[in-house]
């Protein structure tokens, strides 16, 4: 989990820098999308921190993380599909940013912690 | 152009990516993928910006054989900035705009992002706005059984009985012989 935590912190720093650069370049909305991306990694830093405090073994921590990795984005797919139905492209893109970040988190979890979730 | 529309236009234009998109569209009509390639942006980012530009009427779109083509709405840009800022807002328009903004605020605070009603407002003025919104779910002129009305309202809130009664009491729906119709005059 330590490597995963480092990965998340790096991704948060990347997103923050990217948001800063975009803002300085006069691209406020794209900066906001980067901010959203960074926030998703931030949520999973909190998941690991909470799991570390409230679980007793590495296996329990992994199970706690996997449950949250399924639970947290479950509403985002529905939100994206509903936004697509009503032609709300702005919301679709925001939800896709979140879902892309989740996919990256799944891939990183698989890479660093060995399990496919 | 109203004052509110002018504010929305200037806000929307204050973005480098959107200005680049408009610059490209000023040269020729384009579809999302081509704009994305030319501006080195992802297609979803271009769609995001085009949606915002379309909302303020800066671009128009039409479906061609394979793609949706986007065009610059030149009438918007043929106005001078001076002509836009020199327009005096009239009081009725300001009042109407305030009313719309307030209604939107009420709807946003009582409906969640998925369109579900979070709670039934206690204040009658706010409740009326919510009920007017619910009434839109019923087709004008169509007759509904009580069960159908309940099912439709239940999509928004579990307390469909209260809401059904309120729709009738507020004159947004008519009830006769156990069937319901949306009252067109009231909504």
mmCIF file of C-alpha atoms in Angstrom:
data_model
loop_
_atom_site.group_PDB
_atom_site.id
_atom_site.type_symbol
_atom_site.label_atom_id
_atom_site.label_comp_id
_atom_site.label_asym_id
_atom_site.label_seq_id
_atom_site.Cartn_x
_atom_site.Cartn_y
_atom_site.Cartn_z
ATOM 1 C CA UNK A 1 0.000 0.000 0.000
ATOM 2 C CA UNK A 2 2.968 2.321 0.523
ATOM 3 C CA UNK A 3 3.778 2.330 -3.187
ATOM 4 C CA UNK A 4 0.127 2.974 -4.003
ATOM 5 C CA UNK A 5 0.086 5.873 -1.551
ATOM 6 C CA UNK A 6 3.205 7.335 -3.197
ATOM 7 C CA UNK A 7 1.571 6.901 -6.601
ATOM 8 C CA UNK A 8 -1.547 8.781 -5.431
ATOM 9 C CA UNK A 9 0.482 11.599 -3.906
ATOM 10 C CA UNK A 10 2.443 11.973 -7.151
ATOM 11 C CA UNK A 11 -0.765 12.031 -9.177
ATOM 12 C CA UNK A 12 -2.254 14.665 -6.851
ATOM 13 C CA UNK A 13 0.867 16.806 -7.272
ATOM 14 C CA UNK A 14 0.697 16.316 -11.091
ATOM 15 C CA UNK A 15 -2.955 17.330 -11.165
ATOM 16 C CA UNK A 16 -2.319 20.391 -8.996
ATOM 17 C CA UNK A 17 0.584 21.514 -11.173
ATOM 18 C CA UNK A 18 -1.380 20.904 -14.329
ATOM 19 C CA UNK A 19 -4.354 22.865 -12.911
ATOM 20 C CA UNK A 20 -2.016 25.739 -11.979
ATOM 21 C CA UNK A 21 -0.459 25.788 -15.458
ATOM 22 C CA UNK A 22 -3.850 25.693 -17.177
ATOM 23 C CA UNK A 23 -5.169 28.471 -14.961
ATOM 24 C CA UNK A 24 -2.137 30.612 -15.729
ATOM 25 C CA UNK A 25 -2.740 29.903 -19.425
ATOM 26 C CA UNK A 26 -6.323 31.217 -19.201
ATOM 27 C CA UNK A 27 -7.983 27.790 -19.330
ATOM 28 C CA UNK A 28 -10.033 27.861 -16.147
ATOM 29 C CA UNK A 29 -12.489 25.085 -17.040
ATOM 30 C CA UNK A 30 -9.764 22.629 -17.991
ATOM 31 C CA UNK A 31 -7.985 23.544 -14.754
ATOM 32 C CA UNK A 32 -11.196 22.660 -12.886
ATOM 33 C CA UNK A 33 -11.243 19.259 -14.602
ATOM 34 C CA UNK A 34 -7.665 18.649 -13.438
ATOM 35 C CA UNK A 35 -8.720 19.687 -9.953
ATOM 36 C CA UNK A 36 -11.507 17.094 -10.091
ATOM 37 C CA UNK A 37 -8.962 14.447 -11.174
ATOM 38 C CA UNK A 38 -6.675 15.360 -8.271
ATOM 39 C CA UNK A 39 -9.592 15.195 -5.843
ATOM 40 C CA UNK A 40 -10.343 11.594 -6.848
ATOM 41 C CA UNK A 41 -6.801 10.520 -5.925
ATOM 42 C CA UNK A 42 -7.244 12.520 -2.715
ATOM 43 C CA UNK A 43 -10.341 10.483 -1.850
ATOM 44 C CA UNK A 44 -8.318 7.265 -2.123
ATOM 45 C CA UNK A 45 -5.500 8.651 0.005
ATOM 46 C CA UNK A 46 -8.194 9.149 2.665
ATOM 47 C CA UNK A 47 -9.470 5.609 2.061
ATOM 48 C CA UNK A 48 -5.993 4.179 2.734
ATOM 49 C CA UNK A 49 -5.501 6.408 5.788
ATOM 50 C CA UNK A 50 -8.904 5.442 7.234
ATOM 51 C CA UNK A 51 -8.319 1.781 6.409
ATOM 52 C CA UNK A 52 -4.905 1.825 8.063
ATOM 53 C CA UNK A 53 -6.462 3.198 11.264
ATOM 54 C CA UNK A 54 -9.484 0.906 11.359
ATOM 55 C CA UNK A 55 -8.232 -2.433 10.062
ATOM 56 C CA UNK A 56 -5.972 -4.917 11.788
ATOM 57 C CA UNK A 57 -4.071 -6.614 8.968
ATOM 58 C CA UNK A 58 -2.812 -5.926 5.443
ATOM 59 C CA UNK A 59 -5.458 -8.303 4.068
ATOM 60 C CA UNK A 60 -8.237 -6.411 5.841
ATOM 61 C CA UNK A 61 -6.823 -3.135 4.530
ATOM 62 C CA UNK A 62 -6.822 -4.512 0.979
ATOM 63 C CA UNK A 63 -10.379 -5.718 1.366
ATOM 64 C CA UNK A 64 -11.423 -2.299 2.760
ATOM 65 C CA UNK A 65 -9.734 -0.564 -0.178
ATOM 66 C CA UNK A 66 -11.312 -2.883 -2.773
ATOM 67 C CA UNK A 67 -14.794 -2.370 -1.313
ATOM 68 C CA UNK A 68 -14.376 1.394 -1.540
ATOM 69 C CA UNK A 69 -12.934 1.134 -5.028
ATOM 70 C CA UNK A 70 -16.221 -0.477 -6.079
ATOM 71 C CA UNK A 71 -18.571 1.558 -3.880
ATOM 72 C CA UNK A 72 -17.293 5.105 -4.440
ATOM 73 C CA UNK A 73 -17.606 5.311 -8.240
ATOM 74 C CA UNK A 74 -20.811 3.250 -8.513
ATOM 75 C CA UNK A 75 -22.993 6.353 -8.882
ATOM 76 C CA UNK A 76 -20.681 8.054 -11.368
ATOM 77 C CA UNK A 77 -21.469 5.685 -14.243
ATOM 78 C CA UNK A 78 -25.197 6.276 -13.691
ATOM 79 C CA UNK A 79 -24.633 10.043 -13.466
ATOM 80 C CA UNK A 80 -22.622 10.003 -16.715
ATOM 81 C CA UNK A 81 -25.232 7.943 -18.561
ATOM 82 C CA UNK A 82 -28.076 10.160 -17.348
ATOM 83 C CA UNK A 83 -26.144 13.279 -18.361
ATOM 84 C CA UNK A 84 -25.539 11.722 -21.778
ATOM 85 C CA UNK A 85 -29.261 11.009 -22.139
ATOM 86 C CA UNK A 86 -30.160 14.644 -21.478
ATOM 87 C CA UNK A 87 -27.326 15.941 -23.691
ATOM 88 C CA UNK A 88 -25.422 17.522 -20.803
ATOM 89 C CA UNK A 89 -21.960 17.252 -22.365
ATOM 90 C CA UNK A 90 -20.320 19.323 -19.633
ATOM 91 C CA UNK A 91 -21.463 16.884 -16.931
ATOM 92 C CA UNK A 92 -20.559 13.885 -19.132
ATOM 93 C CA UNK A 93 -16.976 15.138 -19.408
ATOM 94 C CA UNK A 94 -16.772 15.786 -15.647
ATOM 95 C CA UNK A 95 -18.000 12.263 -14.867
ATOM 96 C CA UNK A 96 -15.608 10.786 -17.433
ATOM 97 C CA UNK A 97 -12.667 12.546 -15.806
ATOM 98 C CA UNK A 98 -13.642 10.876 -12.523
ATOM 99 C CA UNK A 99 -14.130 7.473 -14.154
ATOM 100 C CA UNK A 100 -10.802 7.701 -15.999
ATOM 101 C CA UNK A 101 -9.070 8.466 -12.704
ATOM 102 C CA UNK A 102 -10.773 5.434 -11.158
ATOM 103 C CA UNK A 103 -9.543 3.233 -13.990
ATOM 104 C CA UNK A 104 -6.029 4.498 -13.383
ATOM 105 C CA UNK A 105 -6.416 3.766 -9.672
ATOM 106 C CA UNK A 106 -7.597 0.214 -10.454
ATOM 107 C CA UNK A 107 -4.593 -0.341 -12.745
ATOM 108 C CA UNK A 108 -2.195 1.034 -10.127
ATOM 109 C CA UNK A 109 -3.758 -1.131 -7.408
ATOM 110 C CA UNK A 110 -3.358 -4.197 -9.626
ATOM 111 C CA UNK A 111 0.263 -3.253 -10.315
ATOM 112 C CA UNK A 112 1.303 -2.459 -6.746
ATOM 113 C CA UNK A 113 -0.902 -4.785 -4.737
ATOM 114 C CA UNK A 114 -1.165 -7.708 -7.115
ATOM 115 C CA UNK A 115 -4.935 -8.214 -7.182
ATOM 116 C CA UNK A 116 -7.294 -7.372 -9.969
ATOM 117 C CA UNK A 117 -10.358 -5.576 -8.663
ATOM 118 C CA UNK B 1 -28.994 40.701 -26.033
ATOM 119 C CA UNK B 2 -30.039 40.948 -22.388
ATOM 120 C CA UNK B 3 -27.598 42.011 -19.683
ATOM 121 C CA UNK B 4 -27.594 38.444 -18.367
ATOM 122 C CA UNK B 5 -26.800 37.072 -21.826
ATOM 123 C CA UNK B 6 -23.990 39.598 -22.213
ATOM 124 C CA UNK B 7 -22.459 38.518 -18.895
ATOM 125 C CA UNK B 8 -22.722 34.851 -19.939
ATOM 126 C CA UNK B 9 -21.135 35.637 -23.309
ATOM 127 C CA UNK B 10 -18.165 37.504 -21.839
ATOM 128 C CA UNK B 11 -17.652 34.862 -19.139
ATOM 129 C CA UNK B 12 -17.688 32.103 -21.711
ATOM 130 C CA UNK B 13 -15.247 33.896 -23.993
ATOM 131 C CA UNK B 14 -12.751 34.405 -21.156
ATOM 132 C CA UNK B 15 -11.071 31.081 -21.870
ATOM 133 C CA UNK B 16 -8.109 30.481 -24.136
ATOM 134 C CA UNK B 17 -9.272 27.100 -25.448
ATOM 135 C CA UNK B 18 -12.678 28.481 -26.343
ATOM 136 C CA UNK B 19 -11.133 31.462 -28.122
ATOM 137 C CA UNK B 20 -8.957 29.044 -30.109
ATOM 138 C CA UNK B 21 -12.013 26.996 -31.030
ATOM 139 C CA UNK B 22 -13.838 30.147 -32.166
ATOM 140 C CA UNK B 23 -10.800 31.263 -34.159
ATOM 141 C CA UNK B 24 -10.783 27.928 -35.974
ATOM 142 C CA UNK B 25 -14.515 28.091 -36.611
ATOM 143 C CA UNK B 26 -14.140 31.635 -37.941
ATOM 144 C CA UNK B 27 -12.020 30.142 -40.720
ATOM 145 C CA UNK B 28 -14.270 27.201 -41.541
ATOM 146 C CA UNK B 29 -16.955 24.927 -40.110
ATOM 147 C CA UNK B 30 -15.470 21.938 -38.320
ATOM 148 C CA UNK B 31 -16.344 18.775 -36.454
ATOM 149 C CA UNK B 32 -15.096 17.845 -32.980
ATOM 150 C CA UNK B 33 -12.312 15.453 -33.974
ATOM 151 C CA UNK B 34 -10.762 17.901 -36.439
ATOM 152 C CA UNK B 35 -10.862 20.728 -33.893
ATOM 153 C CA UNK B 36 -9.295 18.415 -31.318
ATOM 154 C CA UNK B 37 -6.474 17.493 -33.680
ATOM 155 C CA UNK B 38 -5.784 21.078 -34.732
ATOM 156 C CA UNK B 39 -5.834 22.469 -31.207
ATOM 157 C CA UNK B 40 -4.109 19.522 -29.557
ATOM 158 C CA UNK B 41 -6.980 18.989 -27.146
ATOM 159 C CA UNK B 42 -8.885 15.801 -26.398
ATOM 160 C CA UNK B 43 -12.163 15.330 -28.252
ATOM 161 C CA UNK B 44 -14.064 15.293 -24.949
ATOM 162 C CA UNK B 45 -12.487 18.621 -23.925
ATOM 163 C CA UNK B 46 -13.494 20.146 -27.270
ATOM 164 C CA UNK B 47 -17.061 18.817 -26.843
ATOM 165 C CA UNK B 48 -17.103 20.309 -23.340
ATOM 166 C CA UNK B 49 -16.148 23.754 -24.677
ATOM 167 C CA UNK B 50 -18.486 23.537 -27.680
ATOM 168 C CA UNK B 51 -21.379 22.764 -25.365
ATOM 169 C CA UNK B 52 -20.605 25.905 -23.351
ATOM 170 C CA UNK B 53 -20.267 27.965 -26.525
ATOM 171 C CA UNK B 54 -23.551 26.576 -27.867
ATOM 172 C CA UNK B 55 -25.313 27.468 -24.615
ATOM 173 C CA UNK B 56 -24.528 31.156 -25.103
ATOM 174 C CA UNK B 57 -25.376 30.990 -28.798
ATOM 175 C CA UNK B 58 -21.801 31.541 -30.004
ATOM 176 C CA UNK B 59 -21.794 28.396 -32.130
ATOM 177 C CA UNK B 60 -24.432 26.391 -33.929
ATOM 178 C CA UNK B 61 -24.312 22.787 -34.992
ATOM 179 C CA UNK B 62 -25.869 20.616 -37.631
ATOM 180 C CA UNK B 63 -25.561 16.923 -38.310
ATOM 181 C CA UNK B 64 -23.932 16.084 -41.605
ATOM 182 C CA UNK B 65 -23.565 12.581 -43.015
ATOM 183 C CA UNK B 66 -21.072 11.278 -40.445
ATOM 184 C CA UNK B 67 -20.272 14.153 -38.133
ATOM 185 C CA UNK B 68 -21.875 17.020 -36.289
ATOM 186 C CA UNK B 69 -20.484 20.164 -37.913
ATOM 187 C CA UNK B 70 -20.015 23.259 -35.779
ATOM 188 C CA UNK B 71 -20.204 26.810 -37.140
ATOM 189 C CA UNK B 72 -19.539 30.214 -35.729
ATOM 190 C CA UNK B 73 -22.778 32.110 -35.092
ATOM 191 C CA UNK B 74 -21.563 35.242 -36.825
ATOM 192 C CA UNK B 75 -24.496 37.440 -35.813
ATOM 193 C CA UNK B 76 -23.299 37.269 -32.197
ATOM 194 C CA UNK B 77 -19.796 38.386 -33.170
ATOM 195 C CA UNK B 78 -20.835 41.026 -35.682
ATOM 196 C CA UNK B 79 -22.102 43.160 -32.809
ATOM 197 C CA UNK B 80 -19.633 45.626 -31.350
ATOM 198 C CA UNK B 81 -18.782 45.364 -27.681
ATOM 199 C CA UNK B 82 -19.966 48.951 -27.315
ATOM 200 C CA UNK B 83 -23.378 48.069 -28.733
ATOM 201 C CA UNK B 84 -23.654 45.221 -26.224
ATOM 202 C CA UNK B 85 -22.690 47.257 -23.178
ATOM 203 C CA UNK B 86 -24.733 50.266 -24.272
ATOM 204 C CA UNK B 87 -28.005 48.316 -24.122
ATOM 205 C CA UNK B 88 -30.024 49.430 -21.119
ATOM 206 C CA UNK B 89 -31.666 46.564 -19.252
ATOM 207 C CA UNK B 90 -35.381 47.154 -18.754
ATOM 208 C CA UNK B 91 -36.896 46.719 -15.325
ATOM 209 C CA UNK B 92 -39.372 44.005 -16.361
ATOM 210 C CA UNK B 93 -36.553 41.991 -17.867
ATOM 211 C CA UNK B 94 -34.480 42.327 -14.697
ATOM 212 C CA UNK B 95 -37.455 41.246 -12.613
ATOM 213 C CA UNK B 96 -38.154 38.288 -14.886
ATOM 214 C CA UNK B 97 -34.497 37.294 -14.765
ATOM 215 C CA UNK B 98 -34.484 37.475 -10.956
ATOM 216 C CA UNK B 99 -37.562 35.254 -10.885
ATOM 217 C CA UNK B 100 -35.925 32.700 -13.198
ATOM 218 C CA UNK B 101 -32.715 32.714 -11.149
ATOM 219 C CA UNK B 102 -34.642 32.274 -7.922
ATOM 220 C CA UNK B 103 -36.740 29.434 -9.344
ATOM 221 C CA UNK B 104 -33.590 27.708 -10.582
ATOM 222 C CA UNK B 105 -32.006 28.084 -7.166
ATOM 223 C CA UNK B 106 -35.055 26.523 -5.508
ATOM 224 C CA UNK B 107 -35.123 23.643 -8.008
ATOM 225 C CA UNK B 108 -31.370 23.048 -7.591
ATOM 226 C CA UNK B 109 -31.630 22.943 -3.838
ATOM 227 C CA UNK B 110 -34.652 20.622 -3.680
ATOM 228 C CA UNK B 111 -33.830 18.260 -6.551
ATOM 229 C CA UNK B 112 -30.638 16.191 -6.490
ATOM 230 C CA UNK B 113 -28.376 15.709 -9.496
ATOM 231 C CA UNK B 114 -30.399 12.686 -10.626
ATOM 232 C CA UNK B 115 -33.634 14.669 -10.613
ATOM 233 C CA UNK B 116 -35.017 13.167 -7.375
ATOM 234 C CA UNK B 117 -36.873 15.441 -4.972
ATOM 235 C CA UNK B 118 -34.875 15.534 -1.721
ATOM 236 C CA UNK B 119 -37.661 16.924 0.498
ATOM 237 C CA UNK B 120 -41.010 18.614 0.025
ATOM 238 C CA UNK B 121 -40.552 22.327 0.785
ATOM 239 C CA UNK B 122 -42.508 23.617 3.777
ATOM 240 C CA UNK B 123 -42.813 27.130 2.335
ATOM 241 C CA UNK B 124 -45.762 27.352 -0.046
ATOM 242 C CA UNK B 125 -43.993 29.575 -2.598
ATOM 243 C CA UNK B 126 -41.156 27.102 -2.925
ATOM 244 C CA UNK B 127 -43.524 24.123 -2.899
ATOM 245 C CA UNK B 128 -45.415 25.650 -5.807
ATOM 246 C CA UNK B 129 -42.212 25.832 -7.863
ATOM 247 C CA UNK B 130 -41.525 22.171 -7.116
ATOM 248 C CA UNK B 131 -45.098 21.211 -8.011
ATOM 249 C CA UNK B 132 -44.914 23.168 -11.276
ATOM 250 C CA UNK B 133 -41.786 21.201 -12.105
ATOM 251 C CA UNK B 134 -43.496 17.887 -11.269
ATOM 252 C CA UNK B 135 -46.494 18.872 -13.394
ATOM 253 C CA UNK B 136 -44.166 18.991 -16.401
ATOM 254 C CA UNK B 137 -43.889 15.199 -16.146
ATOM 255 C CA UNK B 138 -47.505 14.913 -17.287
ATOM 256 C CA UNK B 139 -48.499 15.352 -20.914
ATOM 257 C CA UNK B 140 -51.097 18.083 -21.429
ATOM 258 C CA UNK B 141 -54.436 16.679 -22.552
ATOM 259 C CA UNK B 142 -53.620 13.108 -21.542
ATOM 260 C CA UNK B 143 -55.788 11.338 -18.962
ATOM 261 C CA UNK B 144 -53.994 9.432 -16.203
ATOM 262 C CA UNK B 145 -55.342 6.913 -13.721
ATOM 263 C CA UNK B 146 -54.473 7.519 -10.065
ATOM 264 C CA UNK B 147 -52.035 4.605 -10.211
ATOM 265 C CA UNK B 148 -50.239 6.126 -13.210
ATOM 266 C CA UNK B 149 -50.021 9.472 -11.439
ATOM 267 C CA UNK B 150 -48.579 7.755 -8.356
ATOM 268 C CA UNK B 151 -45.974 5.878 -10.414
ATOM 269 C CA UNK B 152 -44.843 9.054 -12.178
ATOM 270 C CA UNK B 153 -44.575 11.043 -8.940
ATOM 271 C CA UNK B 154 -42.837 8.142 -7.176
ATOM 272 C CA UNK B 155 -39.952 8.593 -9.633
ATOM 273 C CA UNK B 156 -39.324 11.896 -7.878
ATOM 274 C CA UNK B 157 -40.355 11.273 -4.269
ATOM 275 C CA UNK B 158 -41.740 8.470 -2.112
ATOM 276 C CA UNK B 159 -44.574 10.568 -0.678
ATOM 277 C CA UNK B 160 -46.566 10.497 -3.914
ATOM 278 C CA UNK B 161 -49.944 10.797 -2.110
ATOM 279 C CA UNK B 162 -49.138 14.213 -0.621
ATOM 280 C CA UNK B 163 -47.670 15.474 -3.875
ATOM 281 C CA UNK B 164 -50.617 14.169 -5.930
ATOM 282 C CA UNK B 165 -53.084 15.946 -3.636
ATOM 283 C CA UNK B 166 -51.028 19.150 -3.706
ATOM 284 C CA UNK B 167 -50.935 19.118 -7.507
ATOM 285 C CA UNK B 168 -54.739 19.072 -7.500
ATOM 286 C CA UNK B 169 -55.125 21.577 -4.638
ATOM 287 C CA UNK B 170 -52.812 24.057 -6.369
ATOM 288 C CA UNK B 171 -54.762 23.739 -9.616
ATOM 289 C CA UNK B 172 -51.906 22.211 -11.555
ATOM 290 C CA UNK B 173 -53.895 19.030 -12.185
ATOM 291 C CA UNK B 174 -57.604 18.323 -12.398
ATOM 292 C CA UNK B 175 -59.262 15.295 -10.923
ATOM 293 C CA UNK B 176 -62.585 13.976 -12.127
ATOM 294 C CA UNK B 177 -64.105 10.500 -11.727
ATOM 295 C CA UNK B 178 -60.837 9.163 -10.343
ATOM 296 C CA UNK B 179 -58.777 10.235 -13.353
ATOM 297 C CA UNK B 180 -56.287 13.074 -13.620
ATOM 298 C CA UNK B 181 -55.299 15.595 -16.277
ATOM 299 C CA UNK B 182 -52.651 18.274 -16.257
ATOM 300 C CA UNK B 183 -54.237 21.687 -16.080
ATOM 301 C CA UNK B 184 -52.628 23.490 -19.009
ATOM 302 C CA UNK B 185 -53.760 26.989 -18.005
ATOM 303 C CA UNK B 186 -52.136 26.751 -14.595
ATOM 304 C CA UNK B 187 -48.760 25.380 -15.728
#
